[in-house]
Tab-separated table of C-alpha atoms in Angstrom:
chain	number	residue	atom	x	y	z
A	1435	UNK	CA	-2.793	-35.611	-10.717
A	1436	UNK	CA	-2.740	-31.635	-9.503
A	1437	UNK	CA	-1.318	-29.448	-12.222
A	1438	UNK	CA	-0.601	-25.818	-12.659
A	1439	UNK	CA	-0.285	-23.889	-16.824
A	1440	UNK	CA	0.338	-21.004	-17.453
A	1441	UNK	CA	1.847	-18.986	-20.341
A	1442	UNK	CA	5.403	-18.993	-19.863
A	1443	UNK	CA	6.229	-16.325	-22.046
A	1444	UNK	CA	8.727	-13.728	-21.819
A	1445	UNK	CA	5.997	-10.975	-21.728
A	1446	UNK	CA	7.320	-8.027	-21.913
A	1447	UNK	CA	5.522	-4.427	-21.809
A	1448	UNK	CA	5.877	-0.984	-21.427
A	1449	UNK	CA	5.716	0.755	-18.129
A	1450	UNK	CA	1.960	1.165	-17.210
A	1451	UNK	CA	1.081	-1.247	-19.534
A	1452	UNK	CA	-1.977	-3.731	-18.258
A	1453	UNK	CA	-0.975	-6.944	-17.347
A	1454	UNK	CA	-2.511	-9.969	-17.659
A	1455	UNK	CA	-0.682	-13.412	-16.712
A	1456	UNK	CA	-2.825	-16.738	-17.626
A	1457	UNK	CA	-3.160	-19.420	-14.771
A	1458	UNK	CA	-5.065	-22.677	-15.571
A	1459	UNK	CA	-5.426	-25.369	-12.794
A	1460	UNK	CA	-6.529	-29.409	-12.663
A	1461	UNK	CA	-6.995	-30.541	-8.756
A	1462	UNK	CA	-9.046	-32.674	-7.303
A	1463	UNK	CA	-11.104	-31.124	-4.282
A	1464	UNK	CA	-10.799	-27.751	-3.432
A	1465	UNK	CA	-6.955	-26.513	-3.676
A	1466	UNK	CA	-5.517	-23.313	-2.582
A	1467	UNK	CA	-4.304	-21.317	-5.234
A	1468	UNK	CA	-0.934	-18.952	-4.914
A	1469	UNK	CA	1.004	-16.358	-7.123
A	1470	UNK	CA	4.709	-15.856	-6.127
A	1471	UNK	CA	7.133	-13.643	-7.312
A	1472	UNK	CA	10.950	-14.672	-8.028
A	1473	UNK	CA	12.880	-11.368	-8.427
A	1474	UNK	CA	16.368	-11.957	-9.838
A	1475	UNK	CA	18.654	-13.775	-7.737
A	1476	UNK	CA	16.240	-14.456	-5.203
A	1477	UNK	CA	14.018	-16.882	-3.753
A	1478	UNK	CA	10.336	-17.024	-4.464
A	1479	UNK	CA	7.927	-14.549	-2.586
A	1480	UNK	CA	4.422	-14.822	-1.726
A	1481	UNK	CA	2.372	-12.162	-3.836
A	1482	UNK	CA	-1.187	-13.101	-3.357
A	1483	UNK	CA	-3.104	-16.070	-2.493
A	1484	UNK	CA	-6.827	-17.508	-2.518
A	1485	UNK	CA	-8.378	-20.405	-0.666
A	1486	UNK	CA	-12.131	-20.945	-2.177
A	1487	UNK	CA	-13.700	-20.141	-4.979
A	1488	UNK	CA	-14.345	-16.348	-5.878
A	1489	UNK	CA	-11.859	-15.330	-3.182
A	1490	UNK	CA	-9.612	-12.739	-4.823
A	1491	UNK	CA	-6.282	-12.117	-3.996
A	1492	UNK	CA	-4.690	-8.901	-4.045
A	1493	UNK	CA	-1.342	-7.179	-3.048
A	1494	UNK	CA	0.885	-4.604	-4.800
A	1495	UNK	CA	-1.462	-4.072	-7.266
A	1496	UNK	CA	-1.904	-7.339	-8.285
A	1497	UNK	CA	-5.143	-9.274	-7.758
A	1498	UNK	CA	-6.253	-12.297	-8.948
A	1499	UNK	CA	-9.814	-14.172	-8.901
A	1500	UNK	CA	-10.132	-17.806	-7.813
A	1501	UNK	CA	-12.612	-18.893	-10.635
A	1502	UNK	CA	-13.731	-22.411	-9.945
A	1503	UNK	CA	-15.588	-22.675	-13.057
A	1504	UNK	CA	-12.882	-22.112	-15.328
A	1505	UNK	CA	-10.507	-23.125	-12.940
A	1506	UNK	CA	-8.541	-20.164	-13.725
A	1507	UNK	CA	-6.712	-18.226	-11.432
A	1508	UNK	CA	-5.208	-15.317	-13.933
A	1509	UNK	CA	-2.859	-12.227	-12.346
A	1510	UNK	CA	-3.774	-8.537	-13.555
A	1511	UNK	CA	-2.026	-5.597	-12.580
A	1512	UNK	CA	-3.908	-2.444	-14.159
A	1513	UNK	CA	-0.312	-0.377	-14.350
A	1514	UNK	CA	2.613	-2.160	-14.334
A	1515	UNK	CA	5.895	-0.238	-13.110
A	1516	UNK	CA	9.558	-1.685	-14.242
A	1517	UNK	CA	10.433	-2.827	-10.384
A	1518	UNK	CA	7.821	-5.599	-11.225
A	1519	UNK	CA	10.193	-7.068	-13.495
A	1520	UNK	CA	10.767	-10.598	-12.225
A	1521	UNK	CA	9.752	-14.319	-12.585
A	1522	UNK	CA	5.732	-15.403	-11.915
A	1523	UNK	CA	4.760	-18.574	-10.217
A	1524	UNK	CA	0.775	-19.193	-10.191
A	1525	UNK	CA	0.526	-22.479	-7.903
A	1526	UNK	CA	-1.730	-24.587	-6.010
A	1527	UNK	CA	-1.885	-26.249	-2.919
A	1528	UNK	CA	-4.327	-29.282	-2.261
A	1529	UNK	CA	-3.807	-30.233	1.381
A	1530	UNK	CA	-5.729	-33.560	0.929
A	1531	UNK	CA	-4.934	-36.407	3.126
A	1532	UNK	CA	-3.727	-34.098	5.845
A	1533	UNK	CA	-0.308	-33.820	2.913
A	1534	UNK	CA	0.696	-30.531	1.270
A	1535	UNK	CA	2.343	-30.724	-1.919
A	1536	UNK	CA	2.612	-27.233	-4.148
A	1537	UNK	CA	2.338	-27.553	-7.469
A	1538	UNK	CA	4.024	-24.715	-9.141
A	1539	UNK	CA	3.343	-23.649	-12.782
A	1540	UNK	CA	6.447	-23.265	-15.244
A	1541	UNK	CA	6.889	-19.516	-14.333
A	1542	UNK	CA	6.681	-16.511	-16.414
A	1543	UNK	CA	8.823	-14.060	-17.228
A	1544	UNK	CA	7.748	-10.703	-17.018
A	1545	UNK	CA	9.570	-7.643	-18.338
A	1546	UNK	CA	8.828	-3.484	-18.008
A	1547	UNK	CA	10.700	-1.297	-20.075
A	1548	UNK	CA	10.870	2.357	-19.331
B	584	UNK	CA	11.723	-14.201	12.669
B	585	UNK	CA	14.504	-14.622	10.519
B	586	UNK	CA	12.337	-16.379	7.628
B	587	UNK	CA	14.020	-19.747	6.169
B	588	UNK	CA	17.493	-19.932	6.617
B	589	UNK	CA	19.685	-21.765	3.602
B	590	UNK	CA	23.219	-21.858	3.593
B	591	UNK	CA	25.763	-21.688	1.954
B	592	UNK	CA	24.791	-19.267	-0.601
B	593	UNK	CA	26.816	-20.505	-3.478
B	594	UNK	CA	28.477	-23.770	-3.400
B	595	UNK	CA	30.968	-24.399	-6.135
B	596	UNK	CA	32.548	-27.848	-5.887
B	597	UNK	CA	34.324	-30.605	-8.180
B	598	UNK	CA	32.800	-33.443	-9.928
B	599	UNK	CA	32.692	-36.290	-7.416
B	600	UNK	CA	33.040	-34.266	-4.732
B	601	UNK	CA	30.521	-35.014	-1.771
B	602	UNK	CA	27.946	-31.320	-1.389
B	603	UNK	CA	25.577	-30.644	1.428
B	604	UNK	CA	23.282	-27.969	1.154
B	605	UNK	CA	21.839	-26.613	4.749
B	606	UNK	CA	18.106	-25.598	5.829
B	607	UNK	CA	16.900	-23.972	8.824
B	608	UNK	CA	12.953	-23.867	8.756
B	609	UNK	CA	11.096	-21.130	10.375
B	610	UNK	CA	9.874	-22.272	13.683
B	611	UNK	CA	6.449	-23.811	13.921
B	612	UNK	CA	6.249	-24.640	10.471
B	613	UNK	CA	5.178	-28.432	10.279
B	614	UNK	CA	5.943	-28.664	6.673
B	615	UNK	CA	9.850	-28.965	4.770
B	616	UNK	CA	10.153	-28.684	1.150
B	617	UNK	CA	13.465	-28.677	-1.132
B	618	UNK	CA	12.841	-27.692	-4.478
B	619	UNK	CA	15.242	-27.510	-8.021
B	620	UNK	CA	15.617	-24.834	-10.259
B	621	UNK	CA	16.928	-24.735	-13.597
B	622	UNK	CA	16.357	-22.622	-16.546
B	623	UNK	CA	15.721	-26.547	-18.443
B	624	UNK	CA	13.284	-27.626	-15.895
B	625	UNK	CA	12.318	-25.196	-13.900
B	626	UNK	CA	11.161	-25.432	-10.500
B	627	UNK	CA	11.052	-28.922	-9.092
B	628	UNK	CA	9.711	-30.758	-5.816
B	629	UNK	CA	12.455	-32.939	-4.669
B	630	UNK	CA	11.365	-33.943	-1.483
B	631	UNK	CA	9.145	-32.732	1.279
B	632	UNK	CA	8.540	-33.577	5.017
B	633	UNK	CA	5.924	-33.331	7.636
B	634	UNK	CA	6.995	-33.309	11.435
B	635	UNK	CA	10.403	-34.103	10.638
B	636	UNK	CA	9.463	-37.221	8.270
B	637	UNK	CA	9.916	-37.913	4.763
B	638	UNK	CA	6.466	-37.832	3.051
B	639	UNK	CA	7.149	-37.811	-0.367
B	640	UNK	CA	10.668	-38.602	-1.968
B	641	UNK	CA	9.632	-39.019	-5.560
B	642	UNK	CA	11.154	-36.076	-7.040
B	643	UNK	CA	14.775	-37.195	-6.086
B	644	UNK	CA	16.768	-37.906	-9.637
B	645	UNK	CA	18.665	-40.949	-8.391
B	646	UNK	CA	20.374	-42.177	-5.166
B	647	UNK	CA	22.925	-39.791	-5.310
B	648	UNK	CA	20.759	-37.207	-3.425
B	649	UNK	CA	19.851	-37.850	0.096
B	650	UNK	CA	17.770	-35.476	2.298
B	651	UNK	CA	17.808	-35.684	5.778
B	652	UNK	CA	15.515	-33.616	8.785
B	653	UNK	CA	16.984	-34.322	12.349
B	654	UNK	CA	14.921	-32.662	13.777
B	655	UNK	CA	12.276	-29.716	13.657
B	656	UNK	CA	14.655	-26.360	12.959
B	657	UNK	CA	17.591	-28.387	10.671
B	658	UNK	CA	17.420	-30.075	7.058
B	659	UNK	CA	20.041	-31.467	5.163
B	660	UNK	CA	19.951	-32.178	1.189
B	661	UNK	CA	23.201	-34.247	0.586
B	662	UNK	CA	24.695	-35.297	-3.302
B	663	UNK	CA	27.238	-37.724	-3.445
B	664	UNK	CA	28.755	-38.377	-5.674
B	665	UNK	CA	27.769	-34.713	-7.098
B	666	UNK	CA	28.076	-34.301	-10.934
B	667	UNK	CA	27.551	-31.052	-13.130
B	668	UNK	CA	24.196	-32.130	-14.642
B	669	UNK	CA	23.258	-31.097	-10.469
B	670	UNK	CA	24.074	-27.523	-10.792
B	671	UNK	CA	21.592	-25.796	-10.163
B	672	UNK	CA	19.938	-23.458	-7.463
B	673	UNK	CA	18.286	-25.406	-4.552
B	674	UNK	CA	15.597	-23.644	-2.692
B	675	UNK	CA	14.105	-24.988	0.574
B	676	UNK	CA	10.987	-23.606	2.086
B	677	UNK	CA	8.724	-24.163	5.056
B	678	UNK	CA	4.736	-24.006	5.919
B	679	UNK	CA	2.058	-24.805	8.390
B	680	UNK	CA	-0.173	-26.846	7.495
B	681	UNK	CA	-2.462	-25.904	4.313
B	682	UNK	CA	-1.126	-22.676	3.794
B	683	UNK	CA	1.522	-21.275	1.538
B	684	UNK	CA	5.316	-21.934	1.931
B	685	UNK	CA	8.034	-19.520	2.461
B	686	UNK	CA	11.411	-19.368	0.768
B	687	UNK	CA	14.825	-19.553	1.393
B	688	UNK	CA	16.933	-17.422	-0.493
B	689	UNK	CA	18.625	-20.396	-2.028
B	690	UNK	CA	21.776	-22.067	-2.879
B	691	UNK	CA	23.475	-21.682	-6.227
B	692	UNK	CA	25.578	-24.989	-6.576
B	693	UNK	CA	27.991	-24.895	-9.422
B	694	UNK	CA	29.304	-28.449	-10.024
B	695	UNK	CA	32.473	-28.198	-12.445
């Protein structure tokens, strides 16, 4: 079946530290691939998405690369400011037999200090 | 548009007690989802529907939980009996078809 890894950390980091979030897929076909945001005690937010292969995503400063190869779909951010502190859902989508079901990685935490 | 539309926002109720938690979709969106989230488990499909049916019940612990869509702008995700293994926060979302689904803010349940 579809799964979604990634590290689940906490990672935490300095303000305009690099950041680098590891996403890892198995689908079968061609999925969609999503990163959401969950900032605290809200719900989860679209950040970027892709829908083939070496489509890149990108929003906020965040982009990520849909790598079919590696089936890899990793988050970077080349600065990282503290109001990104929050929660990070990579997740996939495979829309086969005209069904949708999201499968949504474990989440990782993500934290900037000053 | 309003986005999805959950309420209430925090539900705190007594073992046994019957809970239901409320969704409005966003309008057009074919797809339903209610998810679980707890710090143990994380983020969980419980059920999802397409048009207004059930597609995929699976992820429902046990026939305590119930999910209901009437119709295409109101879902229902029912626990009865609840118990306080259930607290937890209870997201729905909605989609079109084959692209990414939006969020509710959630409902915190706290089952004591």
């Amino acid at each position: 079946g579809n799964s979604v890894t990634q590290m689940e950390g906490p990672v935490t980091l300095s303000e305009e530290a690099f950041l680098t979030i590891n996403c890892t897929y198995t689908a079968t076909g061609y999925p969609s691939l999503f990163w959401y945001v969950q900032y605290p005690g809200e719900g989860l937010q679209l950040l970027l998405k892709a829908t083939k292969a070496d489509d890149k995503g990108s929003n906020k400063g965040f982009e990520a690369t849909y790598r079919k190869e590696t089936t890899s779909f990793h988050l970077e951010k080349g600065s990282v400011q503290v109001s990104d502190s929050a929660v990070y859902f990579c997740a996939l989508s495979d829309g086969l037999m005209g069904g949708q079901n999201f499968v949504f990685g474990p989440g990782t935490r993500l934290s900037v200090l000053p | 548009d309003a986005g999805v539309i959950q309420s209430p926002r925090h539900e705190v109720t007594e073992m046994g007690q019957e809970v239901t938690l409320r969704c409005k979709p966003i309008s057009g969106h074919d797809y339903l989802f209610w998810y679980r989230q707890t710090m143990m488990r994380g983020l969980e499909l419980l059920i999802y529907f397409n048009n207004n049916v059930p597609i995929d019940d699976s992820g429902m612990p046990e026939d305590r939980f119930s999910a209901k869509m009437p119709n295409a702008s109101f879902s229902t995700l029912k626990i009865q009996p609840s118990e306080p293994r259930d607290s937890a926060v209870y997201f729905c979302a909605s989609g079109p078809l084959n692209t990414e689904a939006f969020f509710g803010q959630g409902t915190r349940l706290t089952v004591v």
